[in-house]
Short mmCIF file of C-alpha atoms in Angstrom, two decimals:
data_model
loop_
_atom_site.label_atom_id
_atom_site.label_comp_id
_atom_site.label_asym_id
_atom_site.label_seq_id
_atom_site.Cartn_x
_atom_site.Cartn_y
_atom_site.Cartn_z
CA UNK A 1 -35.05 2.92 -48.72
CA UNK A 2 -31.57 3.52 -49.83
CA UNK A 3 -31.43 7.30 -50.15
CA UNK A 4 -29.42 9.59 -47.95
CA UNK A 5 -30.56 11.13 -44.71
CA UNK A 6 -29.84 14.89 -44.84
CA UNK A 7 -27.92 16.23 -41.95
CA UNK A 8 -28.83 19.36 -40.20
CA UNK A 9 -29.26 22.60 -42.06
CA UNK A 10 -30.72 25.98 -40.88
CA UNK A 11 -34.42 25.47 -40.68
CA UNK A 12 -36.97 28.23 -41.42
CA UNK A 13 -40.70 28.50 -41.02
CA UNK A 14 -42.40 27.78 -44.33
CA UNK A 15 -43.05 30.93 -46.50
CA UNK A 16 -43.48 31.40 -50.24
CA UNK A 17 -39.79 32.40 -50.34
CA UNK A 18 -38.42 29.33 -48.41
CA UNK A 19 -37.00 26.45 -50.49
CA UNK A 20 -39.46 23.55 -50.57
CA UNK A 21 -36.34 21.34 -50.03
CA UNK A 22 -35.18 21.85 -46.39
CA UNK A 23 -35.03 18.46 -44.88
CA UNK A 24 -36.41 14.91 -45.36
CA UNK A 25 -38.30 14.15 -42.16
CA UNK A 26 -38.76 10.36 -41.72
CA UNK A 27 -37.88 10.36 -38.04
CA UNK A 28 -38.16 12.90 -35.31
CA UNK A 29 -35.96 14.07 -33.73
CA UNK A 30 -33.25 13.78 -36.23
CA UNK A 31 -30.05 12.08 -35.08
CA UNK A 32 -28.07 15.28 -35.24
CA UNK A 33 -30.11 16.29 -32.14
CA UNK A 34 -28.91 13.21 -30.31
CA UNK A 35 -26.05 13.69 -27.71
CA UNK A 36 -23.91 11.41 -25.55
CA UNK A 37 -25.85 10.24 -22.53
CA UNK A 38 -23.66 10.88 -19.43
CA UNK A 39 -25.72 8.49 -17.25
CA UNK A 40 -25.63 5.65 -19.82
CA UNK A 41 -29.10 4.33 -18.65
CA UNK A 42 -29.53 0.59 -18.54
CA UNK A 43 -31.65 -0.80 -21.37
CA UNK A 44 -33.44 -2.98 -18.79
CA UNK A 45 -34.60 0.17 -17.01
CA UNK A 46 -35.58 1.95 -20.29
CA UNK A 47 -37.66 -0.96 -21.41
CA UNK A 48 -39.10 -2.15 -18.08
CA UNK A 49 -42.38 -0.28 -18.43
CA UNK A 50 -42.76 -0.29 -22.23
CA UNK A 51 -45.39 -2.38 -24.06
CA UNK A 52 -43.59 -5.17 -25.79
CA UNK A 53 -46.36 -6.92 -27.65
CA UNK A 54 -45.98 -5.23 -31.10
CA UNK A 55 -42.32 -4.15 -31.43
CA UNK A 56 -40.49 -3.20 -34.57
CA UNK A 57 -37.13 -4.68 -35.27
CA UNK A 58 -34.48 -3.03 -37.49
CA UNK A 59 -31.07 -4.43 -38.33
CA UNK A 60 -28.45 -1.97 -39.73
CA UNK A 61 -25.70 -3.10 -42.14
CA UNK A 62 -23.29 -0.14 -42.55
CA UNK A 63 -21.51 -1.36 -45.76
CA UNK A 64 -21.88 -0.52 -49.55
CA UNK A 65 -19.94 -1.52 -52.55
CA UNK A 66 -19.80 2.17 -53.70
CA UNK A 67 -20.80 5.49 -52.13
CA UNK A 68 -23.15 7.48 -54.36
CA UNK A 69 -22.47 11.10 -54.85
CA UNK A 70 -25.60 12.23 -52.97
CA UNK A 71 -25.27 9.77 -50.09
CA UNK A 72 -24.70 10.85 -46.46
CA UNK A 73 -25.94 7.66 -44.88
CA UNK A 74 -23.92 6.09 -42.13
CA UNK A 75 -22.07 3.61 -44.34
CA UNK A 76 -18.61 2.80 -45.41
CA UNK A 77 -17.26 1.56 -48.86
CA UNK A 78 -16.29 -1.96 -48.81
CA UNK A 79 -15.02 -4.03 -45.83
CA UNK A 80 -11.54 -5.39 -45.10
CA UNK A 81 -11.26 -9.17 -44.64
CA UNK A 82 -13.03 -10.21 -41.60
CA UNK A 83 -14.86 -7.08 -40.87
CA UNK A 84 -18.29 -8.17 -41.86
CA UNK A 85 -17.97 -11.30 -39.75
CA UNK A 86 -16.77 -9.25 -36.72
CA UNK A 87 -19.71 -6.98 -37.37
CA UNK A 88 -22.09 -9.83 -37.24
CA UNK A 89 -20.43 -11.03 -34.07
CA UNK A 90 -21.08 -7.65 -32.44
CA UNK A 91 -24.66 -7.79 -33.63
CA UNK A 92 -25.15 -11.06 -31.91
CA UNK A 93 -23.63 -9.62 -28.76
CA UNK A 94 -25.91 -6.57 -28.94
CA UNK A 95 -28.99 -8.80 -29.70
CA UNK A 96 -28.24 -11.01 -26.68
CA UNK A 97 -27.95 -7.86 -24.44
CA UNK A 98 -31.12 -6.26 -25.81
CA UNK A 99 -33.12 -9.49 -25.64
CA UNK A 100 -32.10 -9.90 -21.93
CA UNK A 101 -33.05 -6.32 -21.22
CA UNK A 102 -36.56 -6.88 -22.70
CA UNK A 103 -37.27 -9.44 -19.97
CA UNK A 104 -40.07 -11.99 -20.09
CA UNK A 105 -40.06 -14.04 -23.26
CA UNK A 106 -43.82 -14.39 -23.16
CA UNK A 107 -44.41 -10.71 -23.36
CA UNK A 108 -42.18 -9.87 -26.30
CA UNK A 109 -43.70 -10.00 -29.74
CA UNK A 110 -42.40 -8.31 -32.93
CA UNK A 111 -44.87 -6.96 -35.52
CA UNK A 112 -42.47 -5.83 -38.29
CA UNK A 113 -38.87 -6.28 -39.24
CA UNK A 114 -36.55 -4.49 -41.62
CA UNK A 115 -32.87 -4.76 -42.74
CA UNK A 116 -31.39 -1.45 -43.88
CA UNK A 117 -28.02 0.30 -44.26
CA UNK A 118 -25.86 1.02 -46.09
CA UNK A 119 -26.79 -2.07 -48.25
CA UNK A 120 -27.76 -5.22 -46.31
CA UNK A 121 -27.24 -7.27 -49.52
CA UNK A 122 -23.52 -6.25 -49.41
CA UNK A 123 -23.36 -9.31 -47.13
CA UNK A 124 -22.84 -12.68 -48.78
CA UNK A 125 -25.69 -15.17 -48.87
CA UNK A 126 -24.18 -17.05 -45.91
CA UNK A 127 -23.82 -13.86 -44.02
CA UNK A 128 -27.54 -13.04 -44.76
CA UNK A 129 -28.55 -16.34 -43.32
CA UNK A 130 -26.68 -15.34 -40.18
CA UNK A 131 -28.36 -11.83 -40.17
CA UNK A 132 -31.75 -13.68 -40.25
CA UNK A 133 -30.69 -16.05 -37.52
CA UNK A 134 -29.80 -13.01 -35.33
CA UNK A 135 -33.32 -11.58 -35.89
CA UNK A 136 -34.96 -14.94 -35.40
CA UNK A 137 -33.04 -16.93 -32.78
CA UNK A 138 -31.36 -14.16 -30.79
CA UNK A 139 -34.21 -11.70 -30.90
CA UNK A 140 -37.29 -13.95 -31.28
CA UNK A 141 -38.71 -12.36 -34.37
CA UNK A 142 -40.66 -14.83 -36.68
CA UNK A 143 -39.59 -13.45 -39.93
CA UNK A 144 -42.02 -15.59 -41.83
CA UNK A 145 -44.94 -14.23 -39.87
CA UNK A 146 -44.30 -10.54 -40.06
CA UNK A 147 -43.62 -8.00 -42.83
CA UNK A 148 -39.84 -8.06 -43.53
CA UNK A 149 -38.39 -5.25 -45.74
CA UNK A 150 -34.91 -5.36 -47.15
CA UNK A 151 -32.95 -2.73 -49.03
CA UNK A 152 -30.70 -3.81 -51.91
CA UNK A 153 -28.68 -2.38 -54.83
CA UNK A 154 -28.57 -3.59 -58.37
CA UNK A 155 -25.00 -5.00 -58.09
CA UNK A 156 -25.79 -6.89 -54.84
CA UNK A 157 -29.17 -8.27 -55.82
CA UNK A 158 -27.74 -11.65 -56.82
CA UNK A 159 -29.76 -14.83 -57.12
CA UNK A 160 -28.09 -16.46 -54.23
CA UNK A 161 -28.74 -13.57 -51.88
CA UNK A 162 -32.27 -13.09 -53.10
CA UNK A 163 -32.97 -16.80 -52.52
CA UNK A 164 -31.92 -16.51 -48.98
CA UNK A 165 -34.21 -13.45 -48.34
CA UNK A 166 -37.23 -14.91 -50.01
CA UNK A 167 -36.67 -18.22 -48.20
CA UNK A 168 -36.44 -16.47 -44.81
CA UNK A 169 -39.69 -14.51 -45.34
CA UNK A 170 -38.76 -11.21 -47.04
CA UNK A 171 -42.03 -9.58 -48.12
CA UNK A 172 -40.52 -6.33 -49.60
CA UNK A 173 -37.46 -5.64 -51.50
CA UNK A 174 -36.50 -2.10 -52.05
CA UNK A 175 -34.02 -1.43 -54.95
CA UNK A 176 -32.07 1.85 -55.19
CA UNK A 177 -32.03 2.54 -59.00
CA UNK A 178 -32.32 6.33 -58.93
CA UNK A 179 -32.19 6.60 -62.78
CA UNK A 180 -32.56 4.32 -65.70
CA UNK A 181 -30.51 6.81 -67.76
CA UNK A 182 -26.81 5.86 -67.65
CA UNK A 183 -25.61 9.43 -67.95
CA UNK A 184 -27.79 10.71 -65.09
CA UNK A 185 -26.46 7.76 -62.97
CA UNK A 186 -23.05 8.91 -63.70
CA UNK A 187 -23.96 12.52 -62.88
CA UNK A 188 -25.15 11.33 -59.48
CA UNK A 189 -21.93 9.29 -59.00
CA UNK A 190 -23.83 6.17 -59.09
CA UNK A 191 -21.74 3.84 -61.22
CA UNK A 192 -24.31 1.53 -62.84
CA UNK A 193 -25.61 0.52 -66.24
CA UNK A 194 -29.28 0.20 -67.10
CA UNK A 195 -28.64 -3.37 -68.43
CA UNK A 196 -27.33 -4.32 -64.97
CA UNK A 197 -30.42 -2.70 -63.27
CA UNK A 198 -32.90 -4.56 -65.57
CA UNK A 199 -31.02 -7.83 -64.92
CA UNK A 200 -31.35 -7.29 -61.10
CA UNK A 201 -35.05 -6.45 -61.36
CA UNK A 202 -35.59 -9.69 -63.29
CA UNK A 203 -33.74 -11.58 -60.58
CA UNK A 204 -36.06 -9.93 -57.98
CA UNK A 205 -39.09 -10.84 -59.79
CA UNK A 206 -38.03 -14.44 -60.24
CA UNK A 207 -37.33 -14.63 -56.46
CA UNK A 208 -41.04 -13.85 -55.99
CA UNK A 209 -40.70 -11.41 -53.11
CA UNK A 210 -44.32 -10.03 -52.88
CA UNK A 211 -43.51 -6.40 -52.94
CA UNK A 212 -40.90 -4.71 -55.14
CA UNK A 213 -40.12 -1.12 -54.40
CA UNK A 214 -38.01 1.03 -56.91
CA UNK A 215 -36.40 4.22 -55.67
CA UNK A 216 -36.00 6.99 -58.28
CA UNK A 217 -34.36 10.52 -57.88
CA UNK A 218 -35.26 13.69 -59.55
CA UNK A 219 -33.26 16.95 -59.85
CA UNK A 220 -30.13 15.37 -61.20
CA UNK A 221 -27.84 17.62 -63.35
CA UNK A 222 -28.95 17.33 -66.95
CA UNK A 223 -32.31 15.63 -66.18
CA UNK A 224 -35.25 16.83 -68.15
CA UNK A 225 -38.99 15.97 -68.05
CA UNK A 226 -38.50 13.71 -70.96
CA UNK A 227 -35.64 11.72 -69.31
CA UNK A 228 -37.49 11.67 -65.96
CA UNK A 229 -40.47 10.21 -67.75
CA UNK A 230 -38.09 7.67 -69.44
CA UNK A 231 -36.93 6.46 -65.95
CA UNK A 232 -40.56 6.35 -64.69
CA UNK A 233 -41.73 4.36 -67.64
CA UNK A 234 -38.82 2.00 -67.37
CA UNK A 235 -39.72 1.42 -63.77
CA UNK A 236 -43.43 0.97 -64.48
CA UNK A 237 -42.59 -1.75 -66.98
CA UNK A 238 -41.77 -3.98 -64.09
CA UNK A 239 -45.08 -3.09 -62.46
CA UNK A 240 -43.51 -2.43 -58.97
CA UNK A 241 -45.92 -2.56 -56.11
CA UNK A 242 -44.30 0.61 -54.70
CA UNK A 243 -42.41 3.46 -56.11
CA UNK A 244 -40.42 6.14 -54.09
CA UNK A 245 -39.63 9.42 -55.72
CA UNK A 246 -36.90 11.24 -53.97
CA UNK A 247 -35.73 14.84 -54.64
CA UNK A 248 -31.98 15.08 -55.06
CA UNK A 249 -30.28 16.71 -52.01
CA UNK A 250 -26.66 17.75 -52.11
CA UNK A 251 -25.29 17.92 -48.59
CA UNK A 252 -22.00 18.52 -46.89
CA UNK A 253 -19.45 15.79 -46.78
CA UNK A 254 -20.87 13.95 -49.73
CA UNK A 255 -19.42 13.35 -53.13
CA UNK A 256 -21.65 15.91 -54.90
CA UNK A 257 -21.06 18.54 -52.12
CA UNK A 258 -21.40 21.90 -53.59
CA UNK A 259 -21.55 24.81 -51.25
CA UNK A 260 -23.49 28.00 -51.93
CA UNK A 261 -26.68 29.94 -51.22
CA UNK A 262 -30.20 29.00 -52.24
CA UNK A 263 -30.74 27.88 -55.86
CA UNK A 264 -34.39 28.93 -56.84
CA UNK A 265 -33.91 27.52 -60.37
CA UNK A 266 -33.02 24.10 -58.99
CA UNK A 267 -35.99 24.32 -56.61
CA UNK A 268 -38.27 25.00 -59.51
CA UNK A 269 -36.83 22.16 -61.62
CA UNK A 270 -37.35 19.73 -58.68
CA UNK A 271 -40.88 20.90 -58.10
CA UNK A 272 -41.71 20.55 -61.76
CA UNK A 273 -40.32 17.04 -61.96
CA UNK A 274 -42.07 16.00 -58.78
CA UNK A 275 -45.35 17.21 -60.21
CA UNK A 276 -44.78 15.54 -63.50
CA UNK A 277 -43.70 12.25 -61.75
CA UNK A 278 -46.71 12.38 -59.20
CA UNK A 279 -49.23 12.97 -62.14
CA UNK A 280 -47.66 10.21 -64.24
CA UNK A 281 -47.89 7.62 -61.53
CA UNK A 282 -51.45 8.60 -60.61
CA UNK A 283 -52.39 8.19 -64.17
CA UNK A 284 -50.88 4.71 -64.26
CA UNK A 285 -52.83 3.21 -61.31
CA UNK A 286 -50.78 4.34 -58.31
CA UNK A 287 -52.13 6.10 -55.20
CA UNK A 288 -50.00 8.66 -53.39
CA UNK A 289 -49.27 7.79 -49.72
CA UNK A 290 -46.74 10.61 -48.95
CA UNK A 291 -44.69 13.08 -50.82
CA UNK A 292 -42.36 10.30 -51.74
CA UNK A 293 -44.31 7.02 -51.67
CA UNK A 294 -46.61 5.76 -54.29
CA UNK A 295 -48.29 2.30 -54.08
CA UNK A 296 -49.96 0.38 -56.83
CA UNK A 297 -53.57 0.29 -56.24
CA UNK A 298 -53.88 -3.44 -56.18
CA UNK A 299 -50.64 -4.06 -54.23
CA UNK A 300 -50.73 -6.00 -50.97
CA UNK A 301 -50.54 -3.83 -47.79
CA UNK A 302 -47.24 -3.58 -46.04
CA UNK A 303 -48.04 -1.95 -42.76
CA UNK A 304 -47.36 1.65 -41.90
CA UNK A 305 -46.52 3.84 -44.97
CA UNK A 306 -42.96 5.05 -45.05
CA UNK A 307 -42.27 2.56 -42.31
CA UNK A 308 -43.25 5.39 -39.83
CA UNK A 309 -43.20 4.36 -36.24
CA UNK A 310 -46.31 6.21 -34.97
CA UNK A 311 -45.90 4.62 -31.69
CA UNK A 312 -42.74 3.79 -29.70
CA UNK A 313 -41.29 0.25 -29.44
CA UNK A 314 -38.52 0.37 -32.05
CA UNK A 315 -35.57 -2.00 -31.52
CA UNK A 316 -32.56 -1.14 -33.54
CA UNK A 317 -29.54 -3.23 -33.73
CA UNK A 318 -26.28 -2.14 -35.41
CA UNK A 319 -24.12 0.94 -35.01
CA UNK A 320 -26.35 3.16 -37.25
CA UNK A 321 -29.77 1.95 -35.85
CA UNK A 322 -32.02 3.97 -33.57
CA UNK A 323 -34.27 2.56 -30.81
CA UNK A 324 -37.38 4.30 -29.51
CA UNK A 325 -38.91 4.13 -26.08
CA UNK A 326 -41.55 6.56 -24.88
CA UNK A 327 -38.98 8.59 -22.98
CA UNK A 328 -35.80 8.13 -24.86
CA UNK A 329 -34.73 7.75 -28.47
CA UNK A 330 -31.18 6.27 -28.54
CA UNK A 331 -28.48 5.05 -30.86
CA UNK A 332 -24.72 5.26 -31.31
CA UNK A 333 -22.63 8.08 -32.58
CA UNK A 334 -23.43 9.57 -36.03
CA UNK A 335 -21.16 10.69 -38.74
CA UNK A 336 -20.92 11.19 -42.56
CA UNK A 337 -17.17 11.60 -43.19
CA UNK A 338 -15.43 8.33 -44.12
CA UNK A 339 -12.76 8.53 -41.46
CA UNK A 340 -15.24 9.06 -38.69
CA UNK A 341 -17.68 6.40 -39.94
CA UNK A 342 -14.96 3.82 -39.99
CA UNK A 343 -13.83 4.74 -36.52
CA UNK A 344 -17.45 4.31 -35.14
CA UNK A 345 -17.83 0.99 -36.85
CA UNK A 346 -14.41 -0.07 -35.42
CA UNK A 347 -15.66 0.94 -31.88
CA UNK A 348 -18.95 -0.82 -32.37
CA UNK A 349 -17.16 -4.08 -33.43
CA UNK A 350 -14.96 -3.96 -30.46
CA UNK A 351 -17.83 -3.20 -27.92
CA UNK A 352 -18.62 -5.82 -25.27
CA UNK A 353 -21.05 -3.81 -23.16
CA UNK A 354 -24.41 -3.35 -25.08
CA UNK A 355 -26.57 -3.15 -21.99
CA UNK A 356 -26.61 0.64 -21.87
CA UNK A 357 -27.83 3.45 -24.11
CA UNK A 358 -24.83 5.60 -25.22
CA UNK A 359 -26.33 8.50 -27.35
CA UNK A 360 -29.82 9.76 -27.56
CA UNK A 361 -32.51 12.34 -27.17
CA UNK A 362 -35.01 12.52 -24.19
CA UNK A 363 -38.64 12.73 -25.19
CA UNK A 364 -41.18 14.61 -23.04
CA UNK A 365 -44.88 14.87 -23.58
CA UNK A 366 -44.78 17.95 -25.91
CA UNK A 367 -42.11 16.29 -28.18
CA UNK A 368 -44.25 13.14 -28.32
CA UNK A 369 -47.16 15.31 -29.46
CA UNK A 370 -45.00 16.94 -31.97
CA UNK A 371 -43.63 13.67 -33.32
CA UNK A 372 -47.05 12.30 -33.79
CA UNK A 373 -48.19 15.45 -35.65
CA UNK A 374 -45.24 15.27 -37.92
CA UNK A 375 -45.43 11.63 -38.79
CA UNK A 376 -49.20 11.75 -39.28
CA UNK A 377 -49.43 15.07 -41.19
CA UNK A 378 -46.76 14.12 -43.71
CA UNK A 379 -48.72 11.02 -44.77
CA UNK A 380 -51.43 11.37 -47.35
CA UNK A 381 -54.11 10.07 -44.92
CA UNK A 382 -53.28 12.86 -42.44
CA UNK A 383 -54.03 13.09 -38.76
CA UNK A 384 -57.45 12.22 -37.35
CA UNK A 385 -58.24 14.80 -34.61
CA UNK A 386 -60.20 12.25 -32.54
CA UNK A 387 -57.31 9.88 -32.62
CA UNK A 388 -54.99 12.59 -31.38
CA UNK A 389 -57.36 13.60 -28.60
CA UNK A 390 -57.81 9.94 -27.50
CA UNK A 391 -53.95 9.66 -27.18
CA UNK A 392 -53.00 13.05 -25.70
CA UNK A 393 -56.14 14.46 -24.18
CA UNK A 394 -56.13 17.60 -26.30
CA UNK A 395 -56.86 18.64 -29.77
CA UNK A 396 -54.04 19.32 -32.36
CA UNK A 397 -55.15 22.97 -32.51
CA UNK A 398 -54.74 23.34 -28.78
CA UNK A 399 -51.11 22.35 -29.03
CA UNK A 400 -50.11 23.69 -32.49
CA UNK A 401 -52.67 26.23 -33.38
CA UNK A 402 -50.31 28.85 -34.83
CA UNK A 403 -48.37 26.39 -36.92
CA UNK A 404 -51.51 24.88 -38.39
CA UNK A 405 -52.94 28.32 -39.17
CA UNK A 406 -49.70 29.19 -41.07
CA UNK A 407 -50.18 25.96 -43.14
CA UNK A 408 -53.80 26.82 -43.83
CA UNK A 409 -52.88 30.38 -44.86
CA UNK A 410 -50.50 29.00 -47.49
CA UNK A 411 -53.22 26.71 -48.93
CA UNK A 412 -51.32 23.62 -47.67
CA UNK A 413 -53.93 22.29 -45.34
CA UNK A 414 -57.39 21.07 -46.17
CA UNK A 415 -60.32 22.61 -44.34
CA UNK A 416 -61.66 19.44 -42.67
CA UNK A 417 -61.42 19.83 -38.96
CA UNK A 418 -61.94 16.11 -38.24
CA UNK A 419 -58.83 15.09 -40.35
CA UNK A 420 -55.80 17.34 -40.64
CA UNK A 421 -54.55 16.62 -44.13
CA UNK A 422 -52.16 18.26 -46.58
CA UNK A 423 -53.38 19.54 -49.84
CA UNK A 424 -51.63 18.21 -52.96
CA UNK A 425 -49.41 21.31 -52.84
CA UNK A 426 -49.01 20.78 -49.16
CA UNK A 427 -47.63 17.29 -49.83
CA UNK A 428 -45.34 18.86 -52.49
CA UNK A 429 -43.86 21.07 -49.74
CA UNK A 430 -43.49 18.27 -47.06
CA UNK A 431 -39.75 18.87 -46.92
CA UNK A 432 -40.29 22.50 -45.84
CA UNK A 433 -43.41 21.83 -43.67
CA UNK A 434 -41.77 19.13 -41.72
CA UNK A 435 -38.75 21.02 -40.55
CA UNK A 436 -40.79 24.09 -39.73
CA UNK A 437 -42.61 22.00 -37.18
CA UNK A 438 -39.54 21.00 -35.33
CA UNK A 439 -39.49 22.29 -31.66
CA UNK A 440 -37.03 25.17 -30.76
CA UNK A 441 -35.04 22.71 -28.58
CA UNK A 442 -34.57 20.25 -31.49
CA UNK A 443 -33.66 22.97 -33.86
CA UNK A 444 -31.11 24.32 -31.45
CA UNK A 445 -29.56 20.91 -30.84
CA UNK A 446 -29.34 20.27 -34.71
CA UNK A 447 -27.83 23.66 -35.25
CA UNK A 448 -25.17 23.01 -32.71
CA UNK A 449 -24.17 19.62 -34.11
CA UNK A 450 -20.67 19.49 -35.30
CA UNK A 451 -20.48 17.74 -38.70
CA UNK A 452 -18.02 14.85 -38.98
#
């Protein structure tokens, strides 16, 4: 997925007056709740008691050829000569340290892998080979035996890069298109032409990667229901196995940054386009898996929807990647501004000690429950009450009764006590529901985060 991760904004409980577009929750807690870890715990200690037989592996590449106007991902534009090679050198050092910290080789197994960014295909074909080698030979992930998802842009989805990825076992290629209408792409400060997008899609299909995902954005200035349907139909012509429909966010420190108060008219436009897009895809043989994700009914499965890590055991390599253990989520420093991002990348490239966690957020039992609730409830399948009880020893209503009652009062939660599931309108309001379920401690940490 190549859309931006919104940074912290004031969070309110969902009401009929709250904007439905508060915050995209694909991980909890958000990285703006992370802080420097004064004790710098050793990775070997953090992972000593963790199950290691079904780990997830994520490699982060913080480079893009351009920075889209809506993007506040941790990435930089371009790379001076030698920087990508130095970055891969650092990835190798980090991989060696992490692999050593994981311990006994016989216990370590990877169940999924993903390359994200930034744009992983910013790397040359030879550098992508090296990236795969790090995952396989340094970390021990068998990329041909597990689902491997890779993000790409139209300009970097070249035949030689795609051949490397297909040959090394990529099962899913996600292309950030955003709009097939050239004027809308320009309005989103995404310089691309539809002809180039179509050519990239042709190359991806020629490479025979099993799952093609296309990202589209609604809420762009000048976008109408007709132009939105035009982009949807252009995407459907390629019969993508998956489609992600993202609402446009305009966040601080991005190219489209526009400050001001709530915009009810824009909220209504985005809700209207969301519903139109949802209904259009449902009518064309897709099933809805979350607010954003739609899968073609006959598409091969790709593991957890939205790549949600319901359990712990995430190994992240790279300066923008997170790692999850049961007691600590950790990463490196986070920024959006170009100067700060470059400084963090430079620090990462010069790092020699990767054996300790530097920045993170401690997880207790209550936060683990909240995370499970969030990541389950925001999926179309919802949360099975018996699964929750088996894992935590309590019922969801025991731990989150008032929050669940508020959702039910708004008509956003179905009445089935066995499965907590959002209604269609509940799914439409996922970006208000999710933030409202954040704990007070996480909200406070996010609110205190200093943007940079």
